[in-house]
Amino acid sequence: MIDWLTLRIPLDVSGLGPELSKRLRESMNTVHCFDPEGVEMWRKAVVDFDSLRSDTPGICWMTHSDGVQTWLAIGASPASLEHGCNVFGSDDIVHCARVIIEHASKALRAALPMVRAWTVRRIDITENYLLPTADAVKHALRVLLQTDGGHRRASSPKSGGDSVYWNPKSVRSKGKAYHKGPQLRALMRKTSVAISDAQLEIADRMLRLEHTRGAQFFRDFEKAGRHWFDLSIEDLRKFHTDFFGRMFGEVEVKDMSDVLPRLQALQVSHAKTGHLVPISEGQALAAFRTWSVIKSVGLQQAKESMPRATWFRHVKLLRDAGLGDMDISTAEIVPFRRHVVVIDDPVRSWADCKVAA
């Protein structure tokens, strides 16, 4: 689902009108937040509109300048506006944009331009995973906190261990994993949320993986001549899978004895011809020994125990065999991949949760 969408439009475009433009310019750099009925809930000065959390209730707008143009930015969780709760919602970006524009028009008491007049500056794409228990979610988050991969580094704020972040300051691509139940309960203490006790119990077993594509991604996207409203549901799901899929690996590895047969079944590029040929027994065993060292002494010591080129060659083979960054970082397969998350098997509705249960 799309958990947050930020749209913006220059104030000097036709359609806003001089009266609305004047009113908007008088509120520069102040975020105004309205409930779905168009009643203002709060306002505050901020520097970055996209620092707003994806669970911010209501519709938010702000006028700001980038030094060249003055812009109106609007943003919200489309699911919260439509359903009163952001656990599940739409993954149709055009539909979500229309929902936000409609509610922003109500908040501003003015007709706003149609969808294609706007540009996108942030989208949060979310998938939910139903785990057996709330403790299983907390265990998953502990494991994810140890998961680094490539240029991504996992971190956790002072949130009681309920959230893990990757590249939180990136304006291009970042990720977050969190326990939906506690987050939803905290939100309920601040505002009214349309959710039943039975649904809240389900949320207590829910791990949420949230991927954000930010302003720099969309600037590059536009420079390439592409349009946000052409993004399909499949495109958005691929963004999410591309970010999180590497952490989990591509196949289910049930225990350590599965790793060597998978390595032995690999094909590798021939050094001279470039053609794919079966991996040698020596290559498979060498990579498996590296996996054994990781299991024994941990990733960092294993990495420091061998030449850099050898390490990266063996790690590539382990990834080709199906291990993800999480497996390699934590040397822990069974408790997580087998019993907790299959990246291609999210729940996308309350009905899905009943089936999964």
mmCIF file of N, CA and C in Angstrom, residues 90-195:
data_model
loop_
_atom_site.group_PDB
_atom_site.id
_atom_site.type_symbol
_atom_site.label_atom_id
_atom_site.label_comp_id
_atom_site.label_asym_id
_atom_site.label_seq_id
_atom_site.Cartn_x
_atom_site.Cartn_y
_atom_site.Cartn_z
ATOM 1 N N SER A 90 -4.725 1.615 -0.493
ATOM 2 C CA SER A 90 -4.556 1.440 -1.940
ATOM 3 C C SER A 90 -3.079 1.470 -2.331
ATOM 4 N N ASP A 91 -2.735 0.758 -3.407
ATOM 5 C CA ASP A 91 -1.404 0.870 -3.996
ATOM 6 C C ASP A 91 -1.468 1.455 -5.399
ATOM 7 N N ASP A 92 -2.568 2.155 -5.710
ATOM 8 C CA ASP A 92 -2.746 2.861 -6.978
ATOM 9 C C ASP A 92 -2.351 4.318 -6.755
ATOM 10 N N ILE A 93 -1.226 4.740 -7.330
ATOM 11 C CA ILE A 93 -0.679 6.060 -7.026
ATOM 12 C C ILE A 93 -1.583 7.190 -7.505
ATOM 13 N N VAL A 94 -2.245 7.011 -8.645
ATOM 14 C CA VAL A 94 -3.132 8.058 -9.152
ATOM 15 C C VAL A 94 -4.359 8.197 -8.242
ATOM 16 N N HIS A 95 -4.917 7.083 -7.834
ATOM 17 C CA HIS A 95 -6.050 7.130 -6.913
ATOM 18 C C HIS A 95 -5.661 7.831 -5.618
ATOM 19 N N CYS A 96 -4.497 7.485 -5.072
ATOM 20 C CA CYS A 96 -4.047 8.097 -3.821
ATOM 21 C C CYS A 96 -3.840 9.600 -3.985
ATOM 22 N N ALA A 97 -3.300 10.015 -5.129
ATOM 23 C CA ALA A 97 -3.105 11.446 -5.383
ATOM 24 C C ALA A 97 -4.447 12.166 -5.423
ATOM 25 N N ARG A 98 -5.438 11.553 -6.043
ATOM 26 C CA ARG A 98 -6.771 12.183 -6.111
ATOM 27 C C ARG A 98 -7.380 12.342 -4.721
ATOM 28 N N VAL A 99 -7.195 11.323 -3.879
ATOM 29 C CA VAL A 99 -7.710 11.398 -2.508
ATOM 30 C C VAL A 99 -7.084 12.581 -1.781
ATOM 31 N N ILE A 100 -5.777 12.736 -1.909
ATOM 32 C CA ILE A 100 -5.068 13.812 -1.211
ATOM 33 C C ILE A 100 -5.480 15.178 -1.747
ATOM 34 N N ILE A 101 -5.571 15.315 -3.070
ATOM 35 C CA ILE A 101 -5.973 16.600 -3.667
ATOM 36 C C ILE A 101 -7.390 16.970 -3.243
ATOM 37 N N GLU A 102 -8.278 15.987 -3.213
ATOM 38 C CA GLU A 102 -9.662 16.235 -2.795
ATOM 39 C C GLU A 102 -9.716 16.765 -1.361
ATOM 40 N N HIS A 103 -8.964 16.144 -0.447
ATOM 41 C CA HIS A 103 -8.992 16.589 0.946
ATOM 42 C C HIS A 103 -8.249 17.912 1.129
ATOM 43 N N ALA A 104 -7.201 18.149 0.335
ATOM 44 C CA ALA A 104 -6.507 19.432 0.407
ATOM 45 C C ALA A 104 -7.416 20.554 -0.080
ATOM 46 N N SER A 105 -8.222 20.287 -1.099
ATOM 47 C CA SER A 105 -9.179 21.285 -1.592
ATOM 48 C C SER A 105 -10.174 21.655 -0.501
ATOM 49 N N LYS A 106 -10.599 20.647 0.263
ATOM 50 C CA LYS A 106 -11.535 20.891 1.355
ATOM 51 C C LYS A 106 -10.867 21.727 2.456
ATOM 52 N N ALA A 107 -9.608 21.389 2.761
ATOM 53 C CA ALA A 107 -8.892 22.122 3.812
ATOM 54 C C ALA A 107 -8.630 23.572 3.409
ATOM 55 N N LEU A 108 -8.302 23.787 2.132
ATOM 56 C CA LEU A 108 -7.978 25.129 1.648
ATOM 57 C C LEU A 108 -9.211 25.900 1.189
ATOM 58 N N ARG A 109 -10.358 25.199 1.130
ATOM 59 C CA ARG A 109 -11.616 25.798 0.683
ATOM 60 C C ARG A 109 -11.450 26.444 -0.689
ATOM 61 N N ALA A 110 -10.829 25.659 -1.586
ATOM 62 C CA ALA A 110 -10.584 26.137 -2.952
ATOM 63 C C ALA A 110 -10.403 24.946 -3.867
ATOM 64 N N ALA A 111 -10.795 25.126 -5.121
ATOM 65 C CA ALA A 111 -10.578 24.072 -6.106
ATOM 66 C C ALA A 111 -9.101 24.036 -6.482
ATOM 67 N N LEU A 112 -8.508 22.834 -6.472
ATOM 68 C CA LEU A 112 -7.098 22.671 -6.824
ATOM 69 C C LEU A 112 -6.976 21.984 -8.178
ATOM 70 N N PRO A 113 -5.850 22.198 -8.865
ATOM 71 C CA PRO A 113 -5.652 21.566 -10.176
ATOM 72 C C PRO A 113 -5.741 20.046 -10.117
ATOM 73 N N MET A 114 -6.005 19.445 -11.262
ATOM 74 C CA MET A 114 -6.140 18.000 -11.357
ATOM 75 C C MET A 114 -4.791 17.306 -11.209
ATOM 76 N N VAL A 115 -4.838 15.974 -11.148
ATOM 77 C CA VAL A 115 -3.687 15.141 -10.792
ATOM 78 C C VAL A 115 -2.425 15.453 -11.592
ATOM 79 N N ARG A 116 -2.515 15.518 -12.897
ATOM 80 C CA ARG A 116 -1.300 15.589 -13.730
ATOM 81 C C ARG A 116 -0.591 16.928 -13.654
ATOM 82 N N ALA A 117 -1.198 17.914 -13.015
ATOM 83 C CA ALA A 117 -0.535 19.208 -12.855
ATOM 84 C C ALA A 117 0.491 19.179 -11.736
ATOM 85 N N TRP A 118 0.442 18.142 -10.896
ATOM 86 C CA TRP A 118 1.296 18.063 -9.717
ATOM 87 C C TRP A 118 2.535 17.207 -9.978
ATOM 88 N N THR A 119 3.567 17.433 -9.167
ATOM 89 C CA THR A 119 4.720 16.536 -9.156
ATOM 90 C C THR A 119 4.769 15.832 -7.804
ATOM 91 N N VAL A 120 5.424 14.678 -7.767
ATOM 92 C CA VAL A 120 5.576 13.919 -6.525
ATOM 93 C C VAL A 120 6.969 14.157 -5.964
ATOM 94 N N ARG A 121 7.069 14.302 -4.656
ATOM 95 C CA ARG A 121 8.367 14.473 -4.014
ATOM 96 C C ARG A 121 8.647 13.427 -2.938
ATOM 97 N N ARG A 122 7.679 12.577 -2.639
ATOM 98 C CA ARG A 122 7.923 11.499 -1.679
ATOM 99 C C ARG A 122 6.788 10.482 -1.770
ATOM 100 N N ILE A 123 7.171 9.226 -1.697
ATOM 101 C CA ILE A 123 6.184 8.164 -1.585
ATOM 102 C C ILE A 123 6.712 7.113 -0.611
ATOM 103 N N ASP A 124 5.873 6.693 0.309
ATOM 104 C CA ASP A 124 6.196 5.603 1.236
ATOM 105 C C ASP A 124 5.403 4.373 0.815
ATOM 106 N N ILE A 125 6.108 3.310 0.481
ATOM 107 C CA ILE A 125 5.482 2.066 0.025
ATOM 108 C C ILE A 125 5.650 1.039 1.132
ATOM 109 N N THR A 126 4.552 0.459 1.565
ATOM 110 C CA THR A 126 4.552 -0.384 2.757
ATOM 111 C C THR A 126 3.981 -1.764 2.468
ATOM 112 N N GLU A 127 4.601 -2.776 3.073
ATOM 113 C CA GLU A 127 4.036 -4.127 3.084
ATOM 114 C C GLU A 127 3.977 -4.592 4.541
ATOM 115 N N ASN A 128 2.925 -5.344 4.873
ATOM 116 C CA ASN A 128 2.737 -5.892 6.214
ATOM 117 C C ASN A 128 2.943 -7.400 6.197
ATOM 118 N N TYR A 129 3.561 -7.925 7.247
ATOM 119 C CA TYR A 129 3.815 -9.358 7.360
ATOM 120 C C TYR A 129 3.261 -9.844 8.697
ATOM 121 N N LEU A 130 2.399 -10.835 8.631
ATOM 122 C CA LEU A 130 1.762 -11.358 9.839
ATOM 123 C C LEU A 130 2.613 -12.477 10.411
ATOM 124 N N LEU A 131 3.075 -12.290 11.643
ATOM 125 C CA LEU A 131 3.932 -13.258 12.317
ATOM 126 C C LEU A 131 3.112 -14.036 13.354
ATOM 127 N N PRO A 132 3.645 -15.143 13.840
ATOM 128 C CA PRO A 132 2.857 -15.971 14.765
ATOM 129 C C PRO A 132 2.480 -15.261 16.065
ATOM 130 N N THR A 133 3.391 -14.453 16.598
ATOM 131 C CA THR A 133 3.152 -13.793 17.883
ATOM 132 C C THR A 133 3.801 -12.408 17.881
ATOM 133 N N ALA A 134 3.438 -11.602 18.875
ATOM 134 C CA ALA A 134 4.086 -10.305 19.047
ATOM 135 C C ALA A 134 5.569 -10.477 19.371
ATOM 136 N N ASP A 135 5.911 -11.507 20.147
ATOM 137 C CA ASP A 135 7.318 -11.763 20.463
ATOM 138 C C ASP A 135 8.119 -12.076 19.206
ATOM 139 N N ALA A 136 7.487 -12.750 18.234
ATOM 140 C CA ALA A 136 8.177 -13.056 16.980
ATOM 141 C C ALA A 136 8.509 -11.768 16.221
ATOM 142 N N VAL A 137 7.630 -10.780 16.308
ATOM 143 C CA VAL A 137 7.908 -9.484 15.668
ATOM 144 C C VAL A 137 9.115 -8.827 16.334
ATOM 145 N N LYS A 138 9.151 -8.837 17.642
ATOM 146 C CA LYS A 138 10.272 -8.216 18.350
ATOM 147 C C LYS A 138 11.585 -8.937 18.036
ATOM 148 N N HIS A 139 11.496 -10.272 17.933
ATOM 149 C CA HIS A 139 12.700 -11.031 17.569
ATOM 150 C C HIS A 139 13.154 -10.649 16.166
ATOM 151 N N ALA A 140 12.210 -10.517 15.237
ATOM 152 C CA ALA A 140 12.552 -10.134 13.864
ATOM 153 C C ALA A 140 13.253 -8.783 13.834
ATOM 154 N N LEU A 141 12.767 -7.838 14.627
ATOM 155 C CA LEU A 141 13.379 -6.513 14.660
ATOM 156 C C LEU A 141 14.790 -6.561 15.245
ATOM 157 N N ARG A 142 15.000 -7.412 16.248
ATOM 158 C CA ARG A 142 16.353 -7.558 16.803
ATOM 159 C C ARG A 142 17.313 -8.101 15.765
ATOM 160 N N VAL A 143 16.836 -9.063 14.980
ATOM 161 C CA VAL A 143 17.688 -9.625 13.930
ATOM 162 C C VAL A 143 17.950 -8.586 12.849
ATOM 163 N N LEU A 144 16.913 -7.846 12.449
ATOM 164 C CA LEU A 144 17.071 -6.834 11.407
ATOM 165 C C LEU A 144 18.023 -5.719 11.832
ATOM 166 N N LEU A 145 18.081 -5.427 13.108
ATOM 167 C CA LEU A 145 18.974 -4.382 13.587
ATOM 168 C C LEU A 145 20.440 -4.735 13.335
ATOM 169 N N GLN A 146 20.725 -6.013 13.195
ATOM 170 C CA GLN A 146 22.093 -6.462 12.914
ATOM 171 C C GLN A 146 22.375 -6.564 11.422
ATOM 172 N N THR A 147 21.386 -6.209 10.598
ATOM 173 C CA THR A 147 21.491 -6.451 9.164
ATOM 174 C C THR A 147 22.001 -5.230 8.432
ATOM 175 N N ASP A 148 23.201 -5.305 7.919
ATOM 176 C CA ASP A 148 23.760 -4.281 7.052
ATOM 177 C C ASP A 148 23.999 -4.898 5.692
ATOM 178 N N GLY A 149 23.918 -4.065 4.662
ATOM 179 C CA GLY A 149 24.185 -4.583 3.326
ATOM 180 C C GLY A 149 24.566 -3.469 2.383
ATOM 181 N N GLY A 150 25.682 -3.623 1.670
ATOM 182 C CA GLY A 150 26.117 -2.592 0.744
ATOM 183 C C GLY A 150 26.385 -1.299 1.497
ATOM 184 N N HIS A 151 25.731 -0.210 1.051
ATOM 185 C CA HIS A 151 25.908 1.094 1.702
ATOM 186 C C HIS A 151 24.838 1.331 2.769
ATOM 187 N N ARG A 152 24.036 0.316 3.074
ATOM 188 C CA ARG A 152 22.983 0.469 4.073
ATOM 189 C C ARG A 152 23.486 0.066 5.447
ATOM 190 N N ARG A 153 23.135 0.861 6.433
ATOM 191 C CA ARG A 153 23.481 0.547 7.805
ATOM 192 C C ARG A 153 22.225 0.645 8.648
ATOM 193 N N ALA A 154 21.956 -0.394 9.403
ATOM 194 C CA ALA A 154 20.758 -0.416 10.235
ATOM 195 C C ALA A 154 20.989 0.384 11.508
ATOM 196 N N SER A 155 19.934 1.052 11.976
ATOM 197 C CA SER A 155 20.010 1.804 13.228
ATOM 198 C C SER A 155 18.638 1.785 13.875
ATOM 199 N N SER A 156 18.622 2.094 15.166
ATOM 200 C CA SER A 156 17.355 2.122 15.886
ATOM 201 C C SER A 156 17.352 3.307 16.829
ATOM 202 N N PRO A 157 16.299 4.146 16.787
ATOM 203 C CA PRO A 157 16.202 5.267 17.724
ATOM 204 C C PRO A 157 15.760 4.766 19.092
ATOM 205 N N LYS A 158 15.524 5.680 19.995
ATOM 206 C CA LYS A 158 15.040 5.294 21.326
ATOM 207 C C LYS A 158 13.538 5.019 21.249
ATOM 208 N N SER A 159 13.199 3.855 20.697
ATOM 209 C CA SER A 159 11.787 3.535 20.485
ATOM 210 C C SER A 159 11.388 2.249 21.190
ATOM 211 N N GLY A 160 12.198 1.836 22.151
ATOM 212 C CA GLY A 160 11.874 0.605 22.851
ATOM 213 C C GLY A 160 12.101 -0.629 22.004
ATOM 214 N N GLY A 161 12.911 -0.490 20.942
ATOM 215 C CA GLY A 161 13.205 -1.633 20.096
ATOM 216 C C GLY A 161 12.110 -1.965 19.105
ATOM 217 N N ASP A 162 11.166 -1.040 18.899
ATOM 218 C CA ASP A 162 10.040 -1.315 18.007
ATOM 219 C C ASP A 162 10.267 -0.850 16.579
ATOM 220 N N SER A 163 11.422 -0.248 16.273
ATOM 221 C CA SER A 163 11.687 0.256 14.923
ATOM 222 C C SER A 163 13.155 0.071 14.561
ATOM 223 N N VAL A 164 13.407 -0.177 13.283
ATOM 224 C CA VAL A 164 14.760 -0.246 12.727
ATOM 225 C C VAL A 164 14.771 0.587 11.452
ATOM 226 N N TYR A 165 15.833 1.393 11.268
ATOM 227 C CA TYR A 165 15.923 2.277 10.106
ATOM 228 C C TYR A 165 17.147 1.941 9.270
ATOM 229 N N TRP A 166 17.042 2.179 7.961
ATOM 230 C CA TRP A 166 18.179 2.101 7.044
ATOM 231 C C TRP A 166 18.246 3.409 6.266
ATOM 232 N N ASN A 167 19.413 4.049 6.283
ATOM 233 C CA ASN A 167 19.647 5.311 5.574
ATOM 234 C C ASN A 167 18.582 6.357 5.885
ATOM 235 N N PRO A 168 18.290 6.632 7.170
ATOM 236 C CA PRO A 168 17.157 7.497 7.510
ATOM 237 C C PRO A 168 17.253 8.928 6.993
ATOM 238 N N LYS A 169 18.460 9.408 6.678
ATOM 239 C CA LYS A 169 18.613 10.790 6.218
ATOM 240 C C LYS A 169 18.674 10.908 4.695
ATOM 241 N N SER A 170 18.544 9.800 3.995
ATOM 242 C CA SER A 170 18.641 9.827 2.544
ATOM 243 C C SER A 170 17.450 10.559 1.929
ATOM 244 N N VAL A 171 17.718 11.362 0.899
ATOM 245 C CA VAL A 171 16.636 12.042 0.163
ATOM 246 C C VAL A 171 16.300 11.278 -1.115
ATOM 247 N N ARG A 172 16.901 10.096 -1.260
ATOM 248 C CA ARG A 172 16.630 9.273 -2.439
ATOM 249 C C ARG A 172 15.891 7.982 -2.089
ATOM 250 N N SER A 173 16.452 7.209 -1.168
ATOM 251 C CA SER A 173 15.889 5.890 -0.881
ATOM 252 C C SER A 173 16.236 5.487 0.549
ATOM 253 N N LYS A 174 15.231 5.130 1.326
ATOM 254 C CA LYS A 174 15.473 4.703 2.699
ATOM 255 C C LYS A 174 14.415 3.689 3.113
ATOM 256 N N GLY A 175 14.637 3.065 4.272
ATOM 257 C CA GLY A 175 13.720 2.028 4.701
ATOM 258 C C GLY A 175 13.518 2.036 6.207
ATOM 259 N N LYS A 176 12.451 1.377 6.619
ATOM 260 C CA LYS A 176 12.108 1.307 8.036
ATOM 261 C C LYS A 176 11.341 0.015 8.279
ATOM 262 N N ALA A 177 11.633 -0.637 9.385
ATOM 263 C CA ALA A 177 10.863 -1.802 9.828
ATOM 264 C C ALA A 177 10.357 -1.496 11.223
ATOM 265 N N TYR A 178 9.090 -1.811 11.478
ATOM 266 C CA TYR A 178 8.582 -1.534 12.814
ATOM 267 C C TYR A 178 7.415 -2.434 13.173
ATOM 268 N N HIS A 179 7.149 -2.469 14.468
ATOM 269 C CA HIS A 179 6.081 -3.273 15.041
ATOM 270 C C HIS A 179 4.802 -2.441 14.965
ATOM 271 N N LYS A 180 3.852 -2.872 14.161
ATOM 272 C CA LYS A 180 2.669 -2.057 13.900
ATOM 273 C C LYS A 180 1.790 -1.907 15.138
ATOM 274 N N GLY A 181 1.659 -2.940 15.951
ATOM 275 C CA GLY A 181 0.783 -2.872 17.109
ATOM 276 C C GLY A 181 1.103 -1.723 18.053
ATOM 277 N N PRO A 182 2.343 -1.646 18.609
ATOM 278 C CA PRO A 182 2.680 -0.542 19.512
ATOM 279 C C PRO A 182 2.547 0.832 18.846
ATOM 280 N N GLN A 183 2.916 0.916 17.570
ATOM 281 C CA GLN A 183 2.794 2.193 16.864
ATOM 282 C C GLN A 183 1.331 2.619 16.755
ATOM 283 N N LEU A 184 0.454 1.661 16.499
ATOM 284 C CA LEU A 184 -0.966 1.949 16.373
ATOM 285 C C LEU A 184 -1.568 2.339 17.721
ATOM 286 N N ARG A 185 -1.133 1.662 18.789
ATOM 287 C CA ARG A 185 -1.632 2.001 20.128
ATOM 288 C C ARG A 185 -1.196 3.411 20.531
ATOM 289 N N ALA A 186 0.040 3.787 20.192
ATOM 290 C CA ALA A 186 0.511 5.143 20.494
ATOM 291 C C ALA A 186 -0.309 6.175 19.728
ATOM 292 N N LEU A 187 -0.643 5.861 18.475
ATOM 293 C CA LEU A 187 -1.454 6.763 17.662
ATOM 294 C C LEU A 187 -2.866 6.907 18.236
ATOM 295 N N MET A 188 -3.400 5.812 18.759
ATOM 296 C CA MET A 188 -4.750 5.840 19.328
ATOM 297 C C MET A 188 -4.827 6.740 20.557
ATOM 298 N N ARG A 189 -3.699 6.863 21.278
ATOM 299 C CA ARG A 189 -3.695 7.736 22.451
ATOM 300 C C ARG A 189 -3.733 9.210 22.065
ATOM 301 N N LYS A 190 -3.330 9.512 20.835
ATOM 302 C CA LYS A 190 -3.261 10.906 20.381
ATOM 303 C C LYS A 190 -4.483 11.326 19.583
ATOM 304 N N THR A 191 -5.097 10.373 18.882
ATOM 305 C CA THR A 191 -6.196 10.719 17.995
ATOM 306 C C THR A 191 -7.136 9.543 17.854
ATOM 307 N N SER A 192 -8.273 9.766 17.247
ATOM 308 C CA SER A 192 -9.233 8.672 17.039
ATOM 309 C C SER A 192 -8.811 7.863 15.819
ATOM 310 N N VAL A 193 -8.736 6.564 15.981
ATOM 311 C CA VAL A 193 -8.363 5.659 14.893
ATOM 312 C C VAL A 193 -9.467 4.626 14.733
ATOM 313 N N ALA A 194 -9.908 4.420 13.496
ATOM 314 C CA ALA A 194 -11.007 3.499 13.236
ATOM 315 C C ALA A 194 -10.489 2.071 13.180
ATOM 316 N N ILE A 195 -10.423 1.429 14.349
ATOM 317 C CA ILE A 195 -9.927 0.051 14.388
ATOM 318 C C ILE A 195 -10.581 -0.681 15.559
#
